[in-house]
Short mmCIF file of C-alpha atoms in Angstrom, two decimals:
data_model
loop_
_atom_site.label_atom_id
_atom_site.label_comp_id
_atom_site.label_asym_id
_atom_site.label_seq_id
_atom_site.Cartn_x
_atom_site.Cartn_y
_atom_site.Cartn_z
CA UNK A 1 -36.53 -38.04 34.03
CA UNK A 2 -34.07 -38.49 31.20
CA UNK A 3 -36.29 -36.55 28.79
CA UNK A 4 -36.71 -33.78 31.36
CA UNK A 5 -32.97 -33.58 31.96
CA UNK A 6 -32.31 -33.51 28.20
CA UNK A 7 -34.84 -30.74 27.67
CA UNK A 8 -33.37 -28.76 30.53
CA UNK A 9 -29.84 -29.19 29.19
CA UNK A 10 -30.94 -28.14 25.70
CA UNK A 11 -32.71 -25.05 27.04
CA UNK A 12 -29.65 -24.15 29.13
CA UNK A 13 -27.32 -24.56 26.14
CA UNK A 14 -29.61 -22.45 23.95
CA UNK A 15 -29.81 -19.74 26.58
CA UNK A 16 -26.04 -19.79 27.01
CA UNK A 17 -25.54 -19.55 23.24
CA UNK A 18 -27.96 -16.62 23.05
CA UNK A 19 -26.24 -14.89 25.96
CA UNK A 20 -22.82 -15.42 24.35
CA UNK A 21 -23.98 -13.97 21.05
CA UNK A 22 -25.42 -11.03 22.94
CA UNK A 23 -22.03 -10.20 24.43
CA UNK A 24 -20.88 -9.10 20.99
CA UNK A 25 -24.12 -7.45 19.87
CA UNK A 26 -23.91 -3.92 21.29
CA UNK A 27 -26.16 -1.36 19.63
CA UNK A 28 -26.92 -1.11 15.93
CA UNK A 29 -25.08 2.23 15.67
CA UNK A 30 -21.85 0.40 14.83
CA UNK A 31 -23.59 -1.16 11.83
CA UNK A 32 -24.51 2.12 10.13
CA UNK A 33 -22.65 2.21 6.82
CA UNK A 34 -21.48 4.43 3.97
CA UNK A 35 -21.26 3.09 0.41
CA UNK A 36 -17.85 3.43 -1.23
CA UNK A 37 -17.45 4.18 -4.95
CA UNK A 38 -17.04 0.48 -5.75
CA UNK A 39 -20.21 -0.49 -3.85
CA UNK A 40 -18.53 -1.81 -0.70
CA UNK A 41 -20.38 -0.88 2.50
CA UNK A 42 -18.07 0.52 5.19
CA UNK A 43 -19.26 1.17 8.75
CA UNK A 44 -19.46 4.89 9.48
CA UNK A 45 -17.75 4.32 12.83
CA UNK A 46 -14.47 2.51 13.17
CA UNK A 47 -12.30 1.83 16.19
CA UNK A 48 -8.69 2.96 15.94
CA UNK A 49 -6.31 0.17 17.00
CA UNK A 50 -3.15 2.24 17.46
CA UNK A 51 -2.46 2.11 21.18
CA UNK A 52 0.26 3.93 23.06
CA UNK A 53 1.23 6.46 25.68
CA UNK A 54 1.66 9.78 23.90
CA UNK A 55 1.09 12.23 26.72
CA UNK A 56 2.78 11.16 29.97
CA UNK A 57 6.15 12.35 31.17
CA UNK A 58 9.02 10.13 30.04
CA UNK A 59 7.17 8.84 26.98
CA UNK A 60 10.15 9.62 24.71
CA UNK A 61 11.93 6.59 26.14
CA UNK A 62 9.11 4.22 25.20
CA UNK A 63 8.01 2.48 22.03
CA UNK A 64 5.56 4.58 20.03
CA UNK A 65 2.94 1.85 20.08
CA UNK A 66 1.80 -0.51 22.85
CA UNK A 67 0.16 -3.42 21.02
CA UNK A 68 -0.42 -5.32 24.27
CA UNK A 69 -3.32 -2.95 24.98
CA UNK A 70 -5.20 -4.46 22.05
CA UNK A 71 -5.88 -7.66 24.00
CA UNK A 72 -8.31 -5.78 26.27
CA UNK A 73 -9.34 -2.89 24.05
CA UNK A 74 -10.45 -4.79 20.95
CA UNK A 75 -12.84 -7.16 22.80
CA UNK A 76 -14.19 -4.12 24.65
CA UNK A 77 -14.90 -2.33 21.36
CA UNK A 78 -16.66 -5.37 19.90
CA UNK A 79 -18.84 -5.73 23.00
CA UNK A 80 -19.78 -2.06 22.65
CA UNK A 81 -21.06 -2.73 19.13
CA UNK A 82 -18.09 -1.64 17.01
CA UNK A 83 -17.94 -3.57 13.74
CA UNK A 84 -15.02 -1.80 12.07
CA UNK A 85 -11.46 -2.21 13.34
CA UNK A 86 -8.83 0.13 11.92
CA UNK A 87 -5.22 -0.97 12.30
CA UNK A 88 -1.87 -0.82 10.47
CA UNK A 89 1.15 -3.04 9.91
CA UNK A 90 3.31 -0.75 12.04
CA UNK A 91 0.84 -0.65 14.97
CA UNK A 92 1.71 -4.31 15.70
CA UNK A 93 -1.87 -5.08 16.77
CA UNK A 94 -2.68 -7.51 13.96
CA UNK A 95 -2.13 -10.64 16.04
CA UNK A 96 -4.34 -9.51 18.93
CA UNK A 97 -7.08 -8.48 16.49
CA UNK A 98 -6.82 -11.76 14.60
CA UNK A 99 -6.91 -13.83 17.80
CA UNK A 100 -9.88 -11.86 19.16
CA UNK A 101 -11.84 -12.23 15.94
CA UNK A 102 -10.88 -15.87 15.62
CA UNK A 103 -12.26 -16.59 19.09
CA UNK A 104 -15.48 -14.74 18.23
CA UNK A 105 -15.82 -16.69 14.97
CA UNK A 106 -15.23 -19.99 16.77
CA UNK A 107 -17.85 -19.21 19.43
CA UNK A 108 -20.40 -18.11 16.85
CA UNK A 109 -20.47 -14.55 18.22
CA UNK A 110 -19.47 -13.04 14.88
CA UNK A 111 -19.15 -14.03 11.23
CA UNK A 112 -16.40 -12.75 8.96
CA UNK A 113 -18.82 -10.69 6.89
CA UNK A 114 -20.11 -8.97 10.04
CA UNK A 115 -16.84 -7.21 10.82
CA UNK A 116 -14.92 -4.74 8.66
CA UNK A 117 -11.13 -4.73 8.97
CA UNK A 118 -8.87 -1.95 7.67
CA UNK A 119 -5.09 -2.07 7.68
CA UNK A 120 -2.32 0.09 6.25
CA UNK A 121 1.14 -0.49 4.81
CA UNK A 122 3.96 1.77 3.55
CA UNK A 123 4.93 3.74 6.64
CA UNK A 124 8.26 5.60 6.38
CA UNK A 125 11.01 4.53 8.74
CA UNK A 126 11.24 6.44 12.01
CA UNK A 127 12.74 5.87 15.47
CA UNK A 128 10.92 3.64 17.98
CA UNK A 129 8.77 1.87 15.41
CA UNK A 130 11.13 -1.13 15.52
CA UNK A 131 10.68 -2.38 11.98
CA UNK A 132 7.49 -2.83 9.95
CA UNK A 133 8.38 0.33 8.05
CA UNK A 134 10.15 1.05 4.76
CA UNK A 135 13.37 3.04 4.47
CA UNK A 136 12.40 5.56 1.79
CA UNK A 137 15.91 7.05 1.83
CA UNK A 138 17.49 3.78 0.66
CA UNK A 139 19.27 4.33 -2.69
CA UNK A 140 17.49 1.37 -4.32
CA UNK A 141 14.01 2.05 -2.95
CA UNK A 142 12.46 2.57 -6.40
CA UNK A 143 13.67 -0.90 -7.38
CA UNK A 144 12.63 -2.64 -4.15
CA UNK A 145 9.53 -0.84 -2.89
CA UNK A 146 6.99 -3.03 -4.67
CA UNK A 147 8.55 -6.19 -3.27
CA UNK A 148 8.53 -4.67 0.22
CA UNK A 149 4.92 -3.47 0.05
CA UNK A 150 3.75 -6.80 -1.34
CA UNK A 151 5.63 -8.58 1.44
CA UNK A 152 3.99 -6.36 4.08
CA UNK A 153 0.51 -7.03 2.69
CA UNK A 154 1.13 -10.79 2.83
CA UNK A 155 2.50 -10.46 6.38
CA UNK A 156 -0.52 -8.39 7.43
CA UNK A 157 -2.96 -11.06 6.25
CA UNK A 158 -0.89 -13.74 7.94
CA UNK A 159 -0.76 -11.85 11.26
CA UNK A 160 -4.48 -11.10 11.13
CA UNK A 161 -5.20 -14.71 10.14
CA UNK A 162 -7.65 -13.44 7.54
CA UNK A 163 -8.02 -14.31 3.88
CA UNK A 164 -8.58 -10.68 2.99
CA UNK A 165 -9.00 -7.25 4.53
CA UNK A 166 -11.98 -5.08 3.75
CA UNK A 167 -9.90 -1.95 3.21
CA UNK A 168 -6.18 -1.62 2.50
CA UNK A 169 -4.56 1.81 2.72
CA UNK A 170 -1.24 3.45 1.81
CA UNK A 171 -0.26 4.82 5.22
CA UNK A 172 1.69 7.94 4.13
CA UNK A 173 2.39 9.59 0.75
CA UNK A 174 6.19 9.61 1.26
CA UNK A 175 8.98 10.26 3.71
CA UNK A 176 8.36 12.93 6.33
CA UNK A 177 9.67 16.28 5.14
CA UNK A 178 10.64 14.98 1.69
CA UNK A 179 10.67 17.73 -0.96
CA UNK A 180 11.39 15.84 -4.20
CA UNK A 181 7.96 15.77 -5.78
CA UNK A 182 9.05 13.96 -8.95
CA UNK A 183 10.64 11.16 -6.92
CA UNK A 184 7.64 10.87 -4.63
CA UNK A 185 5.26 10.69 -7.58
CA UNK A 186 7.19 7.75 -9.01
CA UNK A 187 7.24 6.09 -5.61
CA UNK A 188 3.52 6.56 -4.97
CA UNK A 189 2.58 5.15 -8.38
CA UNK A 190 4.73 2.05 -7.80
CA UNK A 191 3.06 1.49 -4.44
CA UNK A 192 -0.40 2.11 -5.88
CA UNK A 193 0.17 -0.53 -8.56
CA UNK A 194 0.66 -3.09 -5.77
CA UNK A 195 -2.52 -1.86 -4.08
CA UNK A 196 -4.45 -2.29 -7.34
CA UNK A 197 -2.95 -5.76 -7.62
CA UNK A 198 -4.13 -6.59 -4.09
CA UNK A 199 -7.65 -5.45 -5.01
CA UNK A 200 -7.63 -7.44 -8.23
CA UNK A 201 -6.40 -10.59 -6.47
CA UNK A 202 -9.03 -10.39 -3.73
CA UNK A 203 -6.67 -9.57 -0.87
CA UNK A 204 -8.69 -6.41 -0.24
CA UNK A 205 -12.28 -5.45 -1.02
CA UNK A 206 -11.40 -1.76 -1.31
CA UNK A 207 -8.17 0.26 -1.44
CA UNK A 208 -7.29 3.78 -0.47
CA UNK A 209 -4.76 6.14 0.99
CA UNK A 210 -4.05 7.97 4.21
CA UNK A 211 -2.70 11.47 4.78
CA UNK A 212 -2.77 12.38 1.07
CA UNK A 213 -3.29 15.98 0.00
CA UNK A 214 -5.42 16.97 -2.97
CA UNK A 215 -2.19 17.36 -4.99
CA UNK A 216 -1.02 13.84 -4.11
CA UNK A 217 -4.38 12.49 -5.25
CA UNK A 218 -4.40 14.55 -8.45
CA UNK A 219 -0.84 13.45 -9.27
CA UNK A 220 -1.79 9.81 -8.80
CA UNK A 221 -4.73 10.18 -11.19
CA UNK A 222 -2.60 12.04 -13.74
CA UNK A 223 0.17 9.45 -13.51
CA UNK A 224 -2.16 6.65 -14.55
CA UNK A 225 -3.91 5.13 -11.55
CA UNK A 226 -6.44 2.62 -12.84
CA UNK A 227 -8.45 2.68 -9.61
CA UNK A 228 -9.25 5.95 -7.86
CA UNK A 229 -8.64 5.55 -4.11
CA UNK A 230 -11.89 4.64 -2.42
CA UNK A 231 -10.89 6.29 0.87
CA UNK A 232 -8.54 9.02 2.11
CA UNK A 233 -7.99 8.78 5.85
CA UNK A 234 -6.84 12.14 7.25
CA UNK A 235 -6.87 13.99 10.54
CA UNK A 236 -10.10 15.98 10.79
CA UNK A 237 -11.66 17.61 13.82
CA UNK A 238 -13.02 21.11 14.54
CA UNK A 239 -9.51 22.45 15.19
CA UNK A 240 -7.83 20.62 12.29
CA UNK A 241 -9.57 20.87 8.94
CA UNK A 242 -7.98 20.38 5.53
CA UNK A 243 -10.64 22.06 3.41
CA UNK A 244 -8.95 21.61 0.01
CA UNK A 245 -8.40 17.90 0.63
CA UNK A 246 -11.98 17.41 1.77
CA UNK A 247 -13.38 19.27 -1.24
CA UNK A 248 -11.23 17.30 -3.70
CA UNK A 249 -12.29 14.01 -2.17
CA UNK A 250 -15.96 14.93 -2.23
CA UNK A 251 -15.73 15.98 -5.89
CA UNK A 252 -13.98 12.75 -6.90
CA UNK A 253 -15.95 10.14 -4.99
CA UNK A 254 -13.30 9.51 -2.33
CA UNK A 255 -14.62 8.95 1.18
CA UNK A 256 -12.89 11.02 3.85
CA UNK A 257 -12.31 9.10 7.06
CA UNK A 258 -11.43 11.26 10.06
CA UNK A 259 -8.70 10.02 12.35
CA UNK A 260 -8.16 11.80 15.66
CA UNK A 261 -11.72 13.18 15.31
CA UNK A 262 -11.85 14.43 18.88
CA UNK A 263 -8.33 15.82 18.98
CA UNK A 264 -5.13 14.12 20.01
CA UNK A 265 -4.33 12.81 23.46
CA UNK A 266 -4.16 15.70 25.91
CA UNK A 267 -6.07 18.05 23.59
CA UNK A 268 -8.32 20.65 25.21
CA UNK A 269 -10.65 20.75 22.21
CA UNK A 270 -13.55 19.00 23.94
CA UNK A 271 -13.52 21.75 26.56
CA UNK A 272 -14.03 24.43 23.93
CA UNK A 273 -16.79 26.80 25.09
CA UNK A 274 -18.78 26.44 21.87
CA UNK A 275 -18.74 22.64 21.94
CA UNK A 276 -19.72 22.60 25.62
CA UNK A 277 -22.61 24.99 24.93
CA UNK A 278 -23.83 22.95 21.95
CA UNK A 279 -23.64 19.77 23.99
CA UNK A 280 -26.01 21.32 26.51
CA UNK A 281 -28.27 22.58 23.74
CA UNK A 282 -28.63 19.19 22.05
CA UNK A 283 -28.57 17.05 25.19
CA UNK A 284 -25.33 15.33 24.19
CA UNK A 285 -21.69 15.47 25.29
CA UNK A 286 -19.03 17.52 23.42
CA UNK A 287 -17.53 14.41 21.85
CA UNK A 288 -20.89 13.42 20.39
CA UNK A 289 -21.32 16.94 19.00
CA UNK A 290 -17.97 16.68 17.21
CA UNK A 291 -18.70 13.21 15.86
CA UNK A 292 -22.16 14.25 14.66
CA UNK A 293 -20.57 17.29 12.94
CA UNK A 294 -18.30 14.90 11.02
CA UNK A 295 -20.98 12.30 10.25
CA UNK A 296 -23.33 15.03 9.04
CA UNK A 297 -20.67 15.90 6.46
CA UNK A 298 -20.78 12.29 5.22
CA UNK A 299 -17.39 11.38 6.67
CA UNK A 300 -16.34 8.16 8.31
CA UNK A 301 -14.94 8.55 11.81
CA UNK A 302 -12.38 6.67 13.89
CA UNK A 303 -12.74 7.64 17.55
CA UNK A 304 -11.08 5.63 20.28
CA UNK A 305 -11.71 5.20 23.99
CA UNK A 306 -10.64 2.71 26.64
CA UNK A 307 -14.09 2.87 28.27
CA UNK A 308 -16.71 0.47 26.91
CA UNK A 309 -19.65 2.74 27.74
CA UNK A 310 -17.92 5.70 26.11
CA UNK A 311 -17.16 3.66 22.99
CA UNK A 312 -20.88 2.92 22.69
CA UNK A 313 -21.93 6.51 23.45
CA UNK A 314 -19.52 7.84 20.82
CA UNK A 315 -21.64 6.08 18.21
CA UNK A 316 -24.90 7.41 19.61
CA UNK A 317 -25.16 10.32 17.19
CA UNK A 318 -27.86 9.19 14.78
CA UNK A 319 -30.83 10.48 16.77
CA UNK A 320 -30.30 14.21 16.27
CA UNK A 321 -29.19 16.73 13.67
CA UNK A 322 -27.07 19.85 14.14
CA UNK A 323 -28.54 22.99 12.63
CA UNK A 324 -26.89 24.62 9.63
CA UNK A 325 -25.87 27.63 11.74
CA UNK A 326 -24.34 25.46 14.43
CA UNK A 327 -22.51 23.35 11.84
CA UNK A 328 -20.98 26.55 10.46
CA UNK A 329 -20.02 27.72 13.94
CA UNK A 330 -18.16 24.46 14.61
CA UNK A 331 -16.42 24.68 11.25
CA UNK A 332 -15.27 28.19 12.13
CA UNK A 333 -13.22 26.77 15.03
CA UNK A 334 -10.53 25.56 12.62
CA UNK A 335 -6.92 26.50 13.29
CA UNK A 336 -5.97 25.57 9.73
CA UNK A 337 -3.31 23.11 10.84
CA UNK A 338 -2.67 20.09 13.02
CA UNK A 339 -1.77 20.98 16.57
CA UNK A 340 0.15 17.78 17.33
CA UNK A 341 0.64 15.66 14.19
CA UNK A 342 2.66 15.95 10.94
CA UNK A 343 1.04 17.96 8.16
CA UNK A 344 0.37 16.02 4.96
CA UNK A 345 1.49 19.13 3.09
CA UNK A 346 5.03 18.65 4.42
CA UNK A 347 5.46 15.74 2.01
CA UNK A 348 5.94 16.82 -1.62
#
């Protein structure tokens, strides 16, 4: 009887362990990767961890970000099969991400090398971000910026409770609306030196930038960057395309990652007649058409949804290919600008 009970208990424990591991498995679509210039494999799909209410009435009286949403959204993304979490120091979601991953590590549902974590530092100060930014108008910023960026990297790792991040990005190329190109070039090079230091010291496996134009990238190279950014994360979707940036990145081995790939909150893009027609043609939904259009151009993508089934379906784009003519038709939808977000070209 004892042997039978022991065998039963062992079988039950094994089944429970298998079931627990399965809760984090999802599909394999979240494991599809792109190889960066330094050989690091980055999942094609990431899950954006900036949460907030950016469309409802009265939102101007609220904080820009709502990090409390991460406690439900991040586990949901992992269950759907996401293996790349994209966050930033100013999003204030590090702790929820770290706690969620820590619990998954403890339960044996995930290992550290099975999840890719991106974060960003160096966001200019702005109202309702409540700290975690850098005042780029401060008179001594050129003397203090490296200390501040280094401090924010250390704080990010501490909040995430990780020994390193897989990708570390410069969030913006300068202060919004700043026109002093010479000053911004000096500032960007100082920040980039700290990023190179973080890479060299093993605090990040890859480093990159976000919202940089082709001129920002060319200036950085000309000014003496030792490491070419591995990634440039910019807004890209059928309505917002930065062709010159994309072409520069492709020519110089910089992966373009598309944030806001399906348009910003409240956007009508997914109701565009062409996208709706192509969705019917290919047996997909408009969002999947857009994401396939991006993936087919060898871009990484960072869609977000609060629905677990939709998160999984967003990644279900590897079983079809859009024709060359249809790819061109989607590309022709561009408005040549962002409809809701700052333009990277507004920073000198």
